[in-house]
Amino acid sequence: ANLGGGIAVNLYDSAFALALAPYTASGATFNYDAQGNPVAQGTGSRGDYRYYETELYFGDTWKVTPNLTLSYGVRWSYYTVPYEIHGLQSIQNTSFDDYFKARLDQSAASLAGNDAVPLISYSLGGKANHAPPYFKPQHYNFGPRFAFAYSPSFNAKTVINGGVGVIYDQTVVNAVQYQQSQYSYLFQASATDPFGITGDPRTSLMTDTRFTGVDNPPPPPTAPTITRPFFPFVDDTGAPNGLQNGGAFNETIDSNLKTPYSIAYNVGVQHEFGRGYILKMNYVGRLGRRLLAQADANQLIEFKDPTPGAGGQLMSTAFANASQFLRAGGDPTNAPAQPWFENVVLPGLYNFFPPLPNNTSVVTALLEPLVLRGDFADTIQQLSGVLPPNVGMGAQFSENTFYTNKGSSSYNGLLVTLHKNFGSGLQFDLNYTWSHSIDNTSLIANAAAFAGTGFICDIVRPRECRGSSDFDVTQYLNGNFIYDLPFGRGKAFGSSAPRWLDEIVGGWTVSGLPSWHTGVAYNATGNAFVAGYANNAPSILTGSLADLDVHLNGGKGQSLNAFKDPGKAFNDFTGPVGFTIGTRNNLRAPGYFDIDLGLGKTFPIYGDRVVMKFRADAFNAFNHPNFDKPNVDITSNQFGVISNTVGTGINNGTSPARVLQLALRLEF
């Protein structure tokens, strides 16, 4: 309608507008059965997995002498491989070691091309399909155990004990199968059916299917046919394209997976002193072997320039030189030419980006933030469109996660406990632990590695990220106590008090749970992913660790910083240089202190048959703040800033403040 002044206003009913709205396309996701037939829309897909666990244990105790007792035995564990009972299960065509060796050999020979690395495919697997399982079952998981206890004849109140044993883990069965199920490929596919005529929007608008109601959608597209074996992220010509995709992630169980196990051992001494005091001292250790760990089979691998007569510069050398040039303040649009970038990256690429003088300048100018940070893997991924396939990283996936046995750990600790049996109204335990936990990844078994954490950081250099565990704390001091206050009838003070006074001052009990420990381990990072596409590497410490000791400053309206001199601490780090990265978990967060206190009293109402109990508990009784680790990103202006507190034991560890709790209970 024209309403004067030439202003055109469209006035129509909104329902009429919806009726005119065309569909541009219809799309659907289809589920398939084990025979490859699409199931009816809306019925969903359900997986039912079956496995069995069998354990047998044989043990004996032998009292060799009145003072020496031996215990020994062996446990046999057999966990069948889970399988989907309807056949909705797929497996890869290769193991991690076979695939990664093929990539190592290909890279060492400087070979490139779509067929330089074998393509990964998925086929039906599992018992229901009469096909191989996820991994081979382990029939020989024997875990021997041995322990002793010795009490010297000359000191009957002293006991020396020790033991060692092999313990197998059940996480292989319980934790990883669901991850594989999310990347089965054979049982789900999406399709889109576009409407209209390409290049003719007027006719398309006139003839496209119209919206007539939510109960009357356009017909779904035809379900695609899933070929078997299925090759993810490979186009119709057989060319892999997942690396260029940037989001082509894959997760699978290594077909050579074995049951993880640990070797646990301990030796200790216990002595009972007079008046109910018992002192225990124990050394404990645990060695984790072939632990469940996620490894990226698509991680960066060194690649030498194969150009004849060019000197064979390494990929890492070219990238490191470019990073250091930018960190020295060099002009990214005029970087010195690195032969690897000039010869391996599309030769003459710089001609498409005038006035850049060489390919190296194209890399430093267009990818400056990545190169400056030392983000090696992301740089190669970004260059994948102008690099030959399978150079540096595999071309089929962006990240190719295998659940492997490449994890390892060791724990050693000294535990000291002073225990007092109840006497004179007092009972307590005081525990001190001095320990160190080391591993090459700390991710729990049933969590997927993501956002740069949780992977074996470099399979080529398996000890590269072996360091203090993410949860490692050097010293713990904790305990508990219960003390009956010495007031009231029968006590040291007021033993002859009248009943009314005893009701007020007698029968009070004080209890507490003190806890203190040093800070957890962490390391600085800089959004530099080396060697894998999802491995945020530790930054390199170039200064002194003394600058990074916890020295809280700020607060009271200003940022709270973990370091005494934040500027100096910031300058103590640099990003990775090529494949060279920093040390994992070489720093320590602020320590922790907390004490919970309780006060209780029993009021007899009718002898001992009916009593009223009052209790008051204060969690974090002193309202002491405990601080989380600081911002660890050296590329952030918030590096070193602490923005969170650590909760106490109450409310599942989420509440950092004091919590008071009162209770009144009638017992009869």
XYZ file of C-alpha atoms in Angstrom:
668
model
C 0.000 0.000 0.000
C 1.181 3.526 -0.762
C 0.531 5.832 2.180
C 1.590 9.214 0.813
C 5.082 10.533 0.388
C 6.023 7.508 -1.702
C 6.729 5.257 1.325
C 5.773 1.680 0.535
C 4.517 -0.349 3.504
C 3.596 -4.031 3.291
C 0.520 -4.790 5.385
C -0.596 -8.417 5.530
C -1.569 -11.053 8.007
C 1.384 -12.955 9.492
C -0.319 -16.326 8.899
C -0.718 -15.404 5.232
C 3.005 -14.550 5.117
C 3.872 -18.000 6.493
C 1.650 -19.603 3.893
C 3.630 -17.830 1.172
C 7.020 -18.881 2.623
C 8.779 -21.418 0.390
C 10.984 -24.313 1.478
C 14.442 -24.039 -0.046
C 15.382 -27.627 0.742
C 14.435 -30.665 2.785
C 16.938 -32.601 4.815
C 16.958 -35.667 7.031
C 19.280 -37.873 9.026
C 18.749 -41.593 8.494
C 19.561 -44.521 10.751
C 20.467 -47.882 9.229
C 20.337 -51.480 10.373
C 23.232 -53.915 10.147
C 22.190 -54.891 6.611
C 22.466 -51.281 5.420
C 18.723 -50.660 5.173
C 17.403 -47.295 6.401
C 14.971 -47.667 9.283
C 11.703 -45.752 9.451
C 12.006 -42.058 10.209
C 11.410 -41.228 13.856
C 12.114 -44.705 15.208
C 15.625 -43.816 16.383
C 18.501 -46.199 16.872
C 19.391 -48.153 19.981
C 22.559 -50.072 20.724
C 22.536 -53.029 23.111
C 25.997 -54.157 24.152
C 26.926 -57.395 25.829
C 30.074 -58.528 27.566
C 31.063 -60.798 30.434
C 33.516 -60.554 33.281
C 35.057 -63.580 34.944
C 37.512 -63.473 37.837
C 39.031 -66.322 39.829
C 41.191 -65.838 42.886
C 43.372 -68.362 44.668
C 45.022 -67.309 47.906
C 46.516 -68.635 51.104
C 47.899 -67.369 54.375
C 50.842 -69.144 56.009
C 51.866 -68.457 59.560
C 55.523 -69.365 59.162
C 56.381 -68.570 62.800
C 54.410 -66.953 65.603
C 55.986 -63.681 64.466
C 55.896 -63.986 60.666
C 52.819 -64.342 58.453
C 52.853 -64.623 54.677
C 49.893 -64.026 52.351
C 50.030 -64.886 48.679
C 47.721 -65.549 45.796
C 46.895 -64.937 42.176
C 43.845 -63.460 40.485
C 42.867 -64.345 36.930
C 40.732 -61.761 35.135
C 38.964 -62.295 31.851
C 36.874 -59.528 30.314
C 35.195 -60.319 27.024
C 35.170 -57.679 24.309
C 31.801 -55.873 24.208
C 29.730 -56.337 21.073
C 26.435 -54.920 19.841
C 23.925 -57.766 19.768
C 22.039 -56.454 16.686
C 25.209 -56.010 14.622
C 25.290 -52.193 14.845
C 29.049 -52.192 15.183
C 31.854 -51.123 12.897
C 35.626 -51.358 13.100
C 38.593 -49.767 11.383
C 40.777 -51.588 8.888
C 44.056 -50.820 10.677
C 45.676 -50.599 14.074
C 47.291 -47.455 15.424
C 50.844 -48.795 15.174
C 50.404 -49.996 11.579
C 48.860 -46.745 10.421
C 51.319 -44.526 12.257
C 54.292 -46.543 10.984
C 53.014 -46.047 7.439
C 52.945 -42.300 8.073
C 56.435 -42.338 9.609
C 57.855 -44.252 6.634
C 56.069 -41.984 4.147
C 57.317 -38.829 5.876
C 60.872 -40.118 6.237
C 60.917 -40.759 2.481
C 59.401 -37.310 1.767
C 56.570 -38.899 -0.198
C 53.338 -37.003 -0.836
C 50.076 -37.543 -2.670
C 46.618 -38.956 -2.045
C 47.897 -42.531 -1.924
C 51.068 -41.837 0.082
C 49.302 -43.057 3.237
C 46.775 -45.935 3.274
C 43.192 -44.736 3.621
C 41.280 -45.705 6.746
C 37.967 -47.457 6.195
C 35.172 -48.868 8.350
C 33.480 -52.255 7.958
C 31.057 -54.325 9.992
C 32.553 -55.727 13.160
C 31.645 -57.719 16.213
C 30.335 -61.135 17.105
C 26.819 -60.516 15.776
C 28.284 -59.858 12.309
C 30.711 -62.809 12.490
C 33.456 -60.212 12.152
C 36.526 -59.201 14.187
C 35.903 -57.486 17.554
C 36.954 -53.984 18.582
C 40.134 -55.502 19.964
C 41.441 -58.959 20.782
C 40.412 -60.484 24.122
C 43.122 -61.031 26.711
C 43.203 -64.556 28.124
C 46.315 -64.333 30.263
C 45.632 -61.532 32.735
C 47.191 -63.154 35.787
C 47.772 -60.858 38.734
C 49.986 -62.381 41.439
C 50.038 -60.877 44.928
C 52.345 -61.330 47.894
C 52.397 -59.744 51.351
C 54.039 -60.294 54.719
C 53.667 -59.120 58.308
C 56.443 -59.515 60.877
C 56.411 -58.664 64.558
C 59.855 -58.912 66.172
C 59.963 -61.168 69.207
C 61.881 -58.542 71.144
C 59.166 -55.905 70.553
C 55.636 -57.250 70.295
C 54.180 -53.770 69.773
C 55.994 -53.268 66.464
C 54.829 -54.689 63.133
C 56.728 -54.544 59.849
C 54.655 -55.248 56.753
C 54.880 -55.059 52.997
C 53.431 -56.344 49.795
C 53.408 -56.253 46.022
C 50.750 -57.126 43.489
C 49.601 -56.780 39.894
C 46.150 -55.225 39.399
C 44.257 -55.290 36.105
C 41.891 -52.491 35.157
C 38.350 -52.904 33.885
C 38.165 -49.522 32.130
C 38.822 -51.098 28.719
C 35.378 -52.651 28.835
C 33.525 -49.990 30.780
C 34.881 -46.725 29.466
C 35.775 -46.612 25.793
C 33.227 -48.552 23.786
C 30.713 -45.690 23.729
C 33.309 -43.431 22.100
C 33.723 -45.810 19.171
C 29.937 -45.985 18.774
C 29.768 -42.264 18.032
C 32.000 -42.711 15.000
C 30.568 -45.866 13.460
C 29.773 -44.256 10.020
C 27.845 -47.310 8.759
C 24.638 -46.716 10.672
C 23.811 -43.071 10.144
C 23.895 -40.668 7.206
C 22.374 -37.311 6.305
C 20.976 -36.118 2.987
C 19.672 -32.798 1.647
C 17.282 -32.372 -1.282
C 17.527 -28.759 -2.596
C 14.454 -27.235 -4.223
C 14.260 -24.620 -6.925
C 16.299 -23.967 -10.041
C 19.886 -22.885 -9.721
C 20.379 -19.425 -11.224
C 16.644 -18.721 -11.507
C 15.445 -17.305 -8.180
C 12.182 -15.890 -9.668
C 10.958 -19.248 -10.956
C 12.199 -20.954 -7.786
C 10.216 -18.561 -5.611
C 7.095 -19.144 -7.672
C 7.291 -22.943 -7.849
C 8.985 -24.067 -4.614
C 6.968 -26.081 -2.107
C 5.125 -23.776 0.316
C 4.754 -23.914 4.070
C 1.190 -24.976 4.879
C 1.575 -26.160 8.481
C 3.914 -27.877 10.881
C 2.152 -31.197 10.266
C 2.669 -31.087 6.537
C 6.402 -30.874 5.785
C 7.793 -31.531 2.313
C 8.807 -35.119 1.536
C 12.224 -36.111 2.878
C 15.120 -36.762 0.514
C 16.014 -40.253 -0.550
C 18.203 -42.076 1.954
C 21.776 -42.293 0.653
C 23.457 -45.643 0.137
C 26.354 -46.273 2.498
C 29.115 -48.178 0.776
C 30.978 -50.890 2.651
C 33.746 -50.545 3.454
C 33.171 -46.857 4.116
C 35.980 -44.316 3.749
C 35.261 -41.206 5.876
C 36.209 -37.806 4.456
C 37.175 -39.160 1.044
C 35.537 -37.658 -2.056
C 34.139 -39.468 -5.067
C 37.522 -39.417 -6.805
C 39.220 -41.177 -3.876
C 40.959 -38.034 -2.618
C 41.034 -37.551 1.181
C 39.870 -34.079 2.253
C 39.395 -34.145 6.030
C 42.489 -32.093 6.889
C 41.344 -29.201 4.722
C 37.879 -29.550 6.262
C 39.324 -28.535 9.632
C 36.530 -30.257 11.537
C 36.934 -33.850 10.391
C 37.399 -35.569 13.731
C 37.462 -39.300 14.306
C 37.647 -41.571 17.364
C 38.282 -45.283 17.415
C 39.553 -48.074 19.626
C 42.961 -49.451 18.705
C 42.535 -53.028 17.533
C 45.673 -53.939 19.518
C 44.264 -52.601 22.788
C 45.158 -54.614 25.882
C 43.901 -54.549 29.450
C 45.772 -51.868 31.436
C 47.448 -52.916 34.664
C 49.361 -51.498 37.608
C 52.112 -52.828 39.836
C 51.412 -51.757 43.419
C 53.907 -52.188 46.240
C 54.363 -50.995 49.797
C 56.484 -51.483 52.885
C 55.855 -50.019 56.306
C 56.293 -50.161 60.032
C 53.724 -49.702 62.805
C 54.446 -49.201 66.488
C 52.120 -48.809 69.441
C 53.340 -46.427 72.119
C 51.892 -45.972 75.558
C 48.583 -44.241 76.337
C 46.972 -45.379 73.087
C 49.303 -43.706 70.551
C 50.032 -45.616 67.333
C 52.557 -44.459 64.727
C 52.406 -45.819 61.170
C 55.003 -45.113 58.471
C 54.563 -46.527 54.967
C 56.244 -46.192 51.621
C 53.798 -46.879 48.796
C 54.327 -47.016 45.070
C 52.282 -47.729 41.983
C 53.494 -48.166 38.423
C 50.820 -47.816 35.757
C 51.591 -49.737 32.605
C 49.946 -49.822 29.153
C 47.376 -47.405 30.549
C 44.475 -46.179 28.481
C 45.542 -43.038 26.632
C 44.342 -41.172 23.569
C 46.774 -40.614 20.726
C 46.248 -38.564 17.581
C 47.353 -40.669 14.611
C 47.117 -37.523 12.489
C 49.673 -35.523 14.458
C 52.531 -33.645 12.816
C 55.459 -35.702 11.558
C 58.702 -34.194 10.295
C 58.858 -33.801 6.497
C 62.018 -32.925 4.576
C 62.027 -30.882 1.387
C 62.404 -33.486 -1.408
C 63.410 -30.963 -4.090
C 66.682 -32.135 -5.729
C 69.609 -29.863 -4.985
C 67.639 -27.717 -2.536
C 69.478 -28.844 0.588
C 66.611 -30.807 2.121
C 65.449 -28.273 4.683
C 63.220 -29.746 7.384
C 59.651 -28.564 7.825
C 60.330 -27.795 11.506
C 63.414 -25.726 10.650
C 61.498 -23.569 8.190
C 58.671 -22.993 10.642
C 61.016 -22.311 13.584
C 62.975 -19.766 11.544
C 59.751 -17.998 10.559
C 58.530 -17.936 14.188
C 61.784 -16.529 15.506
C 61.863 -13.912 12.731
C 58.441 -12.611 13.804
C 59.319 -12.729 17.517
C 62.364 -10.595 16.783
C 60.045 -7.921 15.344
C 60.510 -8.814 11.691
C 58.140 -7.514 9.019
C 55.744 -10.412 8.197
C 55.299 -9.086 4.649
C 59.029 -9.346 3.933
C 60.209 -12.552 5.632
C 63.436 -14.214 4.487
C 62.694 -17.094 2.143
C 62.766 -20.562 3.699
C 63.435 -23.239 1.050
C 60.782 -25.589 2.499
C 58.019 -23.025 2.096
C 59.271 -22.041 -1.338
C 59.509 -25.604 -2.701
C 56.922 -27.708 -0.855
C 54.137 -25.157 -0.584
C 52.660 -24.468 -4.036
C 55.674 -22.956 -5.892
C 55.072 -19.352 -6.917
C 52.096 -18.986 -4.568
C 53.293 -15.476 -3.724
C 52.435 -14.354 -7.268
C 48.776 -14.463 -6.204
C 49.509 -12.096 -3.290
C 51.413 -9.101 -4.646
C 53.565 -7.436 -3.475
C 54.675 -10.273 -1.148
C 58.149 -11.337 -2.347
C 58.091 -15.088 -1.570
C 56.029 -17.984 -0.249
C 57.490 -17.571 3.235
C 56.080 -14.049 3.382
C 52.683 -15.404 2.348
C 52.808 -17.758 5.349
C 54.022 -15.128 7.831
C 51.689 -12.393 6.575
C 48.471 -14.395 6.226
C 49.055 -16.675 9.230
C 51.026 -14.271 11.401
C 49.283 -15.030 14.759
C 49.798 -18.776 14.320
C 53.434 -18.516 13.290
C 54.218 -15.965 16.007
C 52.794 -18.229 18.725
C 54.593 -21.287 17.372
C 51.288 -22.942 16.470
C 52.884 -25.485 14.164
C 49.973 -27.884 13.622
C 47.360 -25.226 12.865
C 49.733 -23.587 10.402
C 50.180 -26.828 8.458
C 46.437 -27.423 8.555
C 45.776 -23.935 7.178
C 48.325 -24.559 4.408
C 46.879 -27.984 3.518
C 45.080 -26.562 0.478
C 48.382 -25.431 -1.056
C 50.493 -28.374 0.139
C 50.609 -31.792 -1.503
C 48.363 -34.267 0.350
C 49.812 -36.027 3.421
C 52.619 -33.563 4.000
C 53.211 -33.128 7.724
C 49.715 -34.291 8.633
C 47.478 -36.998 7.229
C 45.051 -35.736 4.600
C 42.058 -37.880 5.571
C 41.259 -36.387 9.002
C 41.821 -33.219 10.968
C 42.273 -35.294 14.109
C 42.292 -39.086 14.270
C 42.024 -40.228 17.886
C 42.904 -43.791 18.839
C 42.306 -45.198 22.310
C 45.650 -46.901 22.913
C 47.801 -48.411 25.681
C 50.443 -45.718 25.367
C 49.815 -44.209 28.794
C 52.192 -44.758 31.703
C 52.492 -43.429 35.230
C 54.393 -43.781 38.467
C 53.491 -42.778 41.992
C 55.769 -42.803 45.009
C 54.733 -41.611 48.413
C 55.716 -41.565 52.068
C 52.701 -41.760 54.379
C 52.934 -41.071 58.104
C 49.966 -41.438 60.450
C 49.798 -40.712 64.162
C 46.679 -42.232 65.698
C 45.414 -41.874 69.239
C 42.843 -44.263 70.565
C 40.060 -42.712 72.584
C 41.288 -41.839 76.063
C 41.088 -38.888 78.421
C 38.277 -37.619 76.229
C 40.467 -37.304 73.114
C 40.752 -39.247 69.871
C 42.560 -38.105 66.723
C 44.327 -39.046 63.482
C 47.052 -36.909 61.972
C 48.182 -37.843 58.446
C 51.113 -36.500 56.441
C 51.907 -37.491 52.839
C 54.955 -36.570 50.815
C 54.561 -37.854 47.274
C 55.046 -37.353 43.558
C 52.874 -38.597 40.698
C 54.277 -38.639 37.160
C 52.547 -39.559 33.898
C 52.368 -38.680 30.227
C 48.663 -37.808 30.330
C 46.268 -37.421 33.255
C 42.930 -37.610 31.485
C 40.445 -40.003 33.094
C 39.623 -43.060 31.027
C 35.999 -42.320 30.148
C 36.511 -38.729 28.972
C 37.272 -37.640 25.425
C 40.366 -35.495 24.894
C 39.444 -32.101 23.505
C 40.342 -28.396 23.515
C 44.056 -29.107 23.534
C 44.268 -31.367 26.572
C 44.295 -35.056 27.328
C 46.329 -36.451 24.429
C 49.716 -38.106 24.372
C 51.311 -34.913 23.191
C 53.756 -36.448 20.698
C 53.880 -40.135 19.763
C 57.172 -39.670 17.903
C 58.722 -38.366 21.135
C 56.791 -40.412 23.729
C 58.497 -38.864 26.789
C 58.080 -35.288 25.541
C 55.213 -34.538 27.923
C 56.061 -36.928 30.720
C 55.967 -34.847 33.868
C 54.069 -34.194 37.050
C 50.469 -35.348 36.859
C 47.769 -32.713 36.507
C 46.531 -33.671 39.987
C 49.965 -33.976 41.586
C 50.325 -32.396 45.027
C 53.668 -32.708 46.792
C 52.562 -32.499 50.418
C 49.318 -33.258 52.232
C 48.580 -32.738 55.917
C 45.144 -33.645 57.189
C 43.427 -35.288 60.085
C 40.449 -35.498 62.378
C 39.843 -35.145 66.080
C 37.077 -35.580 68.651
C 37.455 -34.048 72.113
C 35.010 -34.282 74.989
C 35.264 -31.004 76.885
C 36.260 -31.623 80.554
C 33.225 -29.900 82.083
C 30.317 -31.377 84.003
C 29.639 -34.366 86.193
C 32.455 -36.877 86.300
C 34.831 -34.516 84.466
C 37.866 -32.593 85.623
C 35.893 -29.408 86.094
C 32.492 -29.336 87.758
C 32.457 -33.022 88.679
C 29.973 -32.350 91.505
C 27.895 -29.756 89.666
C 24.135 -29.923 90.185
C 22.090 -31.450 87.414
C 20.734 -28.147 86.115
C 24.306 -26.817 85.732
C 25.510 -30.086 84.177
C 22.739 -29.760 81.608
C 24.293 -26.445 80.549
C 28.065 -27.024 80.746
C 28.422 -30.823 80.582
C 28.484 -33.255 77.689
C 29.896 -30.938 75.040
C 32.078 -32.423 72.288
C 34.305 -30.532 69.840
C 35.392 -32.154 66.550
C 37.320 -31.010 63.518
C 38.737 -31.888 60.108
C 41.859 -29.825 59.333
C 43.331 -30.017 55.825
C 46.357 -28.416 54.176
C 48.220 -29.182 50.979
C 50.616 -27.585 48.529
C 49.427 -26.407 45.123
C 48.593 -28.609 42.151
C 50.888 -28.745 39.134
C 50.269 -26.744 35.946
C 52.163 -25.241 33.026
C 51.908 -22.130 30.898
C 50.449 -22.440 27.409
C 50.151 -20.104 24.440
C 47.516 -21.474 22.051
C 50.301 -23.205 20.177
C 49.315 -26.683 19.046
C 52.292 -29.009 18.700
C 52.468 -31.672 17.485
C 48.812 -32.484 16.950
C 45.907 -30.421 15.759
C 44.431 -30.594 19.282
C 47.558 -30.567 21.478
C 48.060 -27.238 23.219
C 51.772 -27.428 23.960
C 53.509 -26.189 27.127
C 55.298 -22.885 26.615
C 59.073 -22.735 26.929
C 60.470 -21.285 30.166
C 63.310 -18.891 29.292
C 63.639 -17.216 32.692
C 63.872 -18.445 36.251
C 61.421 -20.692 38.052
C 61.995 -18.495 41.110
C 60.066 -15.696 39.353
C 57.076 -18.012 39.198
C 56.814 -19.005 42.846
C 53.371 -18.244 44.189
C 53.374 -14.766 45.727
C 49.821 -13.476 45.772
C 49.462 -9.752 45.242
C 46.681 -7.407 44.267
C 43.074 -7.876 45.253
C 40.988 -5.221 47.041
C 39.477 -4.048 43.777
C 42.521 -4.925 41.667
C 43.351 -8.109 39.820
C 44.754 -10.826 42.053
C 47.988 -12.099 40.536
C 49.855 -15.263 41.418
C 53.277 -13.726 40.873
C 55.201 -11.043 42.723
C 56.281 -9.365 39.476
C 53.679 -10.215 36.791
C 55.583 -8.438 34.043
C 58.760 -10.334 34.744
C 56.880 -13.621 34.929
C 55.238 -12.891 31.578
C 58.631 -12.315 29.943
C 59.968 -15.602 31.314
C 58.115 -17.563 28.622
C 58.130 -17.956 24.890
C 56.075 -20.108 22.567
C 57.282 -23.417 21.098
C 59.958 -23.350 18.431
C 59.248 -25.925 15.745
C 58.852 -29.256 17.522
C 60.596 -27.942 20.657
C 58.104 -27.347 23.446
C 58.251 -26.522 27.134
C 58.055 -28.728 30.201
C 54.665 -30.040 31.220
C 53.399 -29.120 34.685
C 56.555 -27.353 35.867
C 54.666 -24.728 37.926
C 52.645 -24.866 41.136
C 49.326 -23.248 41.969
C 48.584 -21.646 45.363
C 48.334 -23.977 48.337
C 45.156 -24.935 50.146
C 44.044 -24.711 53.782
C 40.696 -25.519 55.323
C 39.334 -26.606 58.659
C 35.829 -27.806 59.427
C 34.724 -27.597 63.052
C 31.816 -29.140 64.886
C 30.219 -28.688 68.295
C 27.811 -31.243 69.727
C 25.951 -32.041 72.945
C 23.619 -34.769 74.119
C 20.703 -33.851 76.432
C 19.271 -36.852 78.292
C 15.501 -36.598 78.589
C 14.556 -40.011 79.960
C 17.724 -41.767 81.029
C 19.532 -43.214 78.034
C 16.300 -44.202 76.312
C 15.267 -40.750 75.119
C 17.943 -38.148 74.310
C 18.096 -34.921 72.388
C 21.245 -34.315 70.339
C 22.302 -30.862 69.238
C 25.007 -30.261 66.650
C 26.516 -27.184 65.011
C 28.973 -27.576 62.115
C 31.041 -24.924 60.374
C 32.572 -25.883 57.046
C 35.591 -23.695 56.284
C 35.164 -22.369 59.809
C 37.666 -19.513 59.372
C 36.164 -18.475 56.017
C 39.650 -18.790 54.541
C 39.807 -18.220 50.749
C 41.620 -20.795 48.655
C 42.629 -19.796 45.154
C 42.609 -21.726 41.910
C 45.557 -21.793 39.512
C 46.029 -18.579 37.498
C 45.405 -17.849 33.835
C 48.086 -19.876 32.054
C 47.869 -18.362 28.544
C 51.001 -16.311 27.815
C 49.259 -14.650 24.856
C 46.642 -13.137 27.187
C 46.978 -9.862 29.067
C 45.413 -11.759 31.976
C 48.363 -14.138 32.269
C 48.970 -14.908 35.935
C 45.633 -13.461 37.059
C 43.626 -15.630 39.464
C 39.916 -15.348 38.822
C 38.501 -18.305 40.763
C 38.503 -19.728 44.239
C 38.547 -23.415 45.090
C 35.558 -24.817 46.930
C 35.647 -26.742 50.186
C 34.344 -30.230 50.831
C 30.748 -29.125 51.421
C 28.341 -28.930 48.460
C 30.537 -31.198 46.314
C 33.432 -28.795 46.554
C 31.630 -25.889 44.892
C 31.285 -23.500 47.821
C 34.401 -21.480 48.717
C 32.750 -19.629 51.621
C 31.994 -20.669 55.164
C 28.853 -22.764 55.545
C 27.066 -23.129 58.890
C 24.770 -26.045 59.644
C 22.619 -26.583 62.754
C 20.841 -29.812 63.668
C 18.561 -30.972 66.484
C 17.794 -34.680 66.705
C 15.560 -36.682 69.022
C 16.587 -40.292 69.573
C 14.449 -42.884 71.343
